[in-house]
Amino acid sequence: MAQNFYTKWQSSILADAGSYVSKEYRNFQTALVREISKYAKAVDATVVSNSKGHYDTSCFVERNGKFVYISHSSTFSRMGSGVRIELGSFLIRTAKHAKDYTGGRNQYCDLSDLQSIIDCLLNQ
């Protein structure tokens, strides 16, 4: 499951459309939220909201009234006329609700650890 997503996107350089997000990057964001949704479902949780910004994507995952916030950013990986996708650093933390952007202590993980950390944080 993760390997196909990882293989397709890791280190890809997507078009940078300057002041707006390129269609290519929007496609990545949609695929990323879909992938995180798979991880959430695997641990009996659900992505309850997501946000697609200018080269950043975030979402809240909920299970039994507990929430985690996940964020991925490509802002610092801009390269020439493109944006490099790196799947090695996701910010993840507990949250009190689906609009709690300050939440618990920031942690960082790569894509391969994301599902287990979602599960662990939702068990706290």
Short mmCIF file of C-alpha atoms in Angstrom, two decimals:
data_model
loop_
_atom_site.label_atom_id
_atom_site.label_comp_id
_atom_site.label_asym_id
_atom_site.label_seq_id
_atom_site.Cartn_x
_atom_site.Cartn_y
_atom_site.Cartn_z
CA MET A 1 0.00 0.00 0.00
CA ALA A 2 2.55 2.60 1.11
CA GLN A 3 5.23 1.44 -1.30
CA ASN A 4 3.24 2.39 -4.40
CA PHE A 5 2.52 5.86 -3.03
CA TYR A 6 6.11 6.25 -1.84
CA THR A 7 7.60 5.06 -5.12
CA LYS A 8 5.43 7.39 -7.15
CA TRP A 9 5.98 10.58 -5.13
CA GLN A 10 9.27 10.41 -3.16
CA SER A 11 11.81 12.86 -4.60
CA SER A 12 9.46 13.84 -7.42
CA ILE A 13 9.88 17.38 -8.65
CA LEU A 14 6.51 18.91 -9.37
CA ALA A 15 5.73 22.10 -11.27
CA ASP A 16 5.81 25.30 -9.24
CA ALA A 17 3.15 27.75 -10.37
CA GLY A 18 4.51 30.66 -8.33
CA SER A 19 1.74 32.52 -6.56
CA TYR A 20 -0.75 29.68 -6.86
CA VAL A 21 -0.50 25.93 -6.39
CA SER A 22 0.11 23.95 -9.55
CA LYS A 23 -2.36 21.27 -10.66
CA GLU A 24 0.45 18.74 -10.35
CA TYR A 25 0.98 19.63 -6.68
CA ARG A 26 -2.79 19.58 -5.99
CA ASN A 27 -2.82 16.03 -7.36
CA PHE A 28 -0.09 15.11 -4.88
CA GLN A 29 -2.04 16.70 -2.02
CA THR A 30 -5.17 14.73 -2.91
CA ALA A 31 -3.14 11.50 -3.11
CA LEU A 32 -1.49 12.28 0.25
CA VAL A 33 -4.81 12.78 2.04
CA ARG A 34 -6.08 9.57 0.44
CA GLU A 35 -2.98 7.71 1.67
CA ILE A 36 -3.33 9.08 5.21
CA SER A 37 -7.01 8.06 5.11
CA LYS A 38 -5.90 4.47 4.37
CA TYR A 39 -3.56 4.53 7.38
CA ALA A 40 -6.33 5.93 9.58
CA LYS A 41 -8.82 3.30 8.43
CA ALA A 42 -6.28 0.55 9.17
CA VAL A 43 -6.31 1.62 12.85
CA ASP A 44 -10.10 2.18 12.99
CA ALA A 45 -9.79 5.96 12.74
CA THR A 46 -11.02 8.53 10.23
CA VAL A 47 -9.65 11.68 8.60
CA VAL A 48 -12.27 14.19 9.73
CA SER A 49 -10.87 17.30 8.03
CA ASN A 50 -8.01 18.34 5.79
CA SER A 51 -6.48 21.52 4.52
CA LYS A 52 -4.49 22.02 1.32
CA GLY A 53 -2.37 25.15 1.39
CA HIS A 54 0.41 26.61 -0.70
CA TYR A 55 2.77 23.63 -0.67
CA ASP A 56 1.55 22.28 2.65
CA THR A 57 -1.12 19.75 3.54
CA SER A 58 -2.62 18.98 6.93
CA CYS A 59 -5.40 16.90 8.40
CA PHE A 60 -7.02 15.78 11.63
CA VAL A 61 -7.58 12.10 12.34
CA GLU A 62 -10.16 11.01 14.93
CA ARG A 63 -10.91 7.79 16.79
CA ASN A 64 -13.29 7.48 19.73
CA GLY A 65 -13.24 11.23 20.41
CA LYS A 66 -9.44 11.49 20.36
CA PHE A 67 -7.62 13.46 17.68
CA VAL A 68 -4.22 13.77 16.06
CA TYR A 69 -3.02 16.54 13.78
CA ILE A 70 -0.72 15.67 10.84
CA SER A 71 1.11 18.17 8.66
CA HIS A 72 3.36 17.81 5.61
CA SER A 73 5.16 20.72 4.00
CA SER A 74 7.21 21.07 0.84
CA THR A 75 7.82 24.78 1.41
CA PHE A 76 11.49 24.36 2.25
CA SER A 77 12.23 21.98 -0.61
CA ARG A 78 11.68 24.34 -3.54
CA MET A 79 14.08 23.72 -6.38
CA GLY A 80 14.39 26.05 -9.36
CA SER A 81 11.08 25.89 -11.18
CA GLY A 82 9.81 22.89 -9.21
CA VAL A 83 8.94 21.65 -5.75
CA ARG A 84 10.66 18.49 -4.50
CA ILE A 85 8.47 16.05 -2.60
CA GLU A 86 10.12 14.57 0.48
CA LEU A 87 8.16 12.00 2.47
CA GLY A 88 10.63 11.75 5.33
CA SER A 89 9.21 14.39 7.66
CA PHE A 90 5.62 14.57 8.83
CA LEU A 91 4.72 16.64 11.86
CA ILE A 92 2.25 14.77 14.08
CA ARG A 93 0.82 15.54 17.51
CA THR A 94 -2.23 14.99 19.69
CA ALA A 95 -5.08 17.47 19.47
CA LYS A 96 -8.11 18.23 21.66
CA HIS A 97 -10.47 18.57 18.68
CA ALA A 98 -10.49 18.94 14.88
CA LYS A 99 -9.57 22.63 15.00
CA ASP A 100 -6.81 22.44 17.63
CA TYR A 101 -3.73 23.66 15.75
CA THR A 102 -1.63 24.05 18.91
CA GLY A 103 -2.24 20.61 20.43
CA GLY A 104 0.33 18.41 22.10
CA ARG A 105 4.08 18.07 21.69
CA ASN A 106 5.34 18.08 18.10
CA GLN A 107 6.81 14.82 16.86
CA TYR A 108 8.27 14.04 13.46
CA CYS A 109 8.23 10.81 11.52
CA ASP A 110 8.59 9.49 8.01
CA LEU A 111 5.84 7.95 5.94
CA SER A 112 6.70 4.38 6.94
CA ASP A 113 6.07 5.16 10.65
CA LEU A 114 2.99 7.34 10.22
CA GLN A 115 0.34 4.64 10.70
CA SER A 116 1.86 3.24 13.90
CA ILE A 117 2.33 6.72 15.39
CA ILE A 118 -1.27 7.67 14.56
CA ASP A 119 -2.39 4.55 16.42
CA CYS A 120 -0.06 5.18 19.36
CA LEU A 121 -1.11 8.82 19.81
CA LEU A 122 -4.81 7.93 19.58
CA ASN A 123 -4.26 5.41 22.38
CA GLN A 124 -2.96 8.05 24.80
#
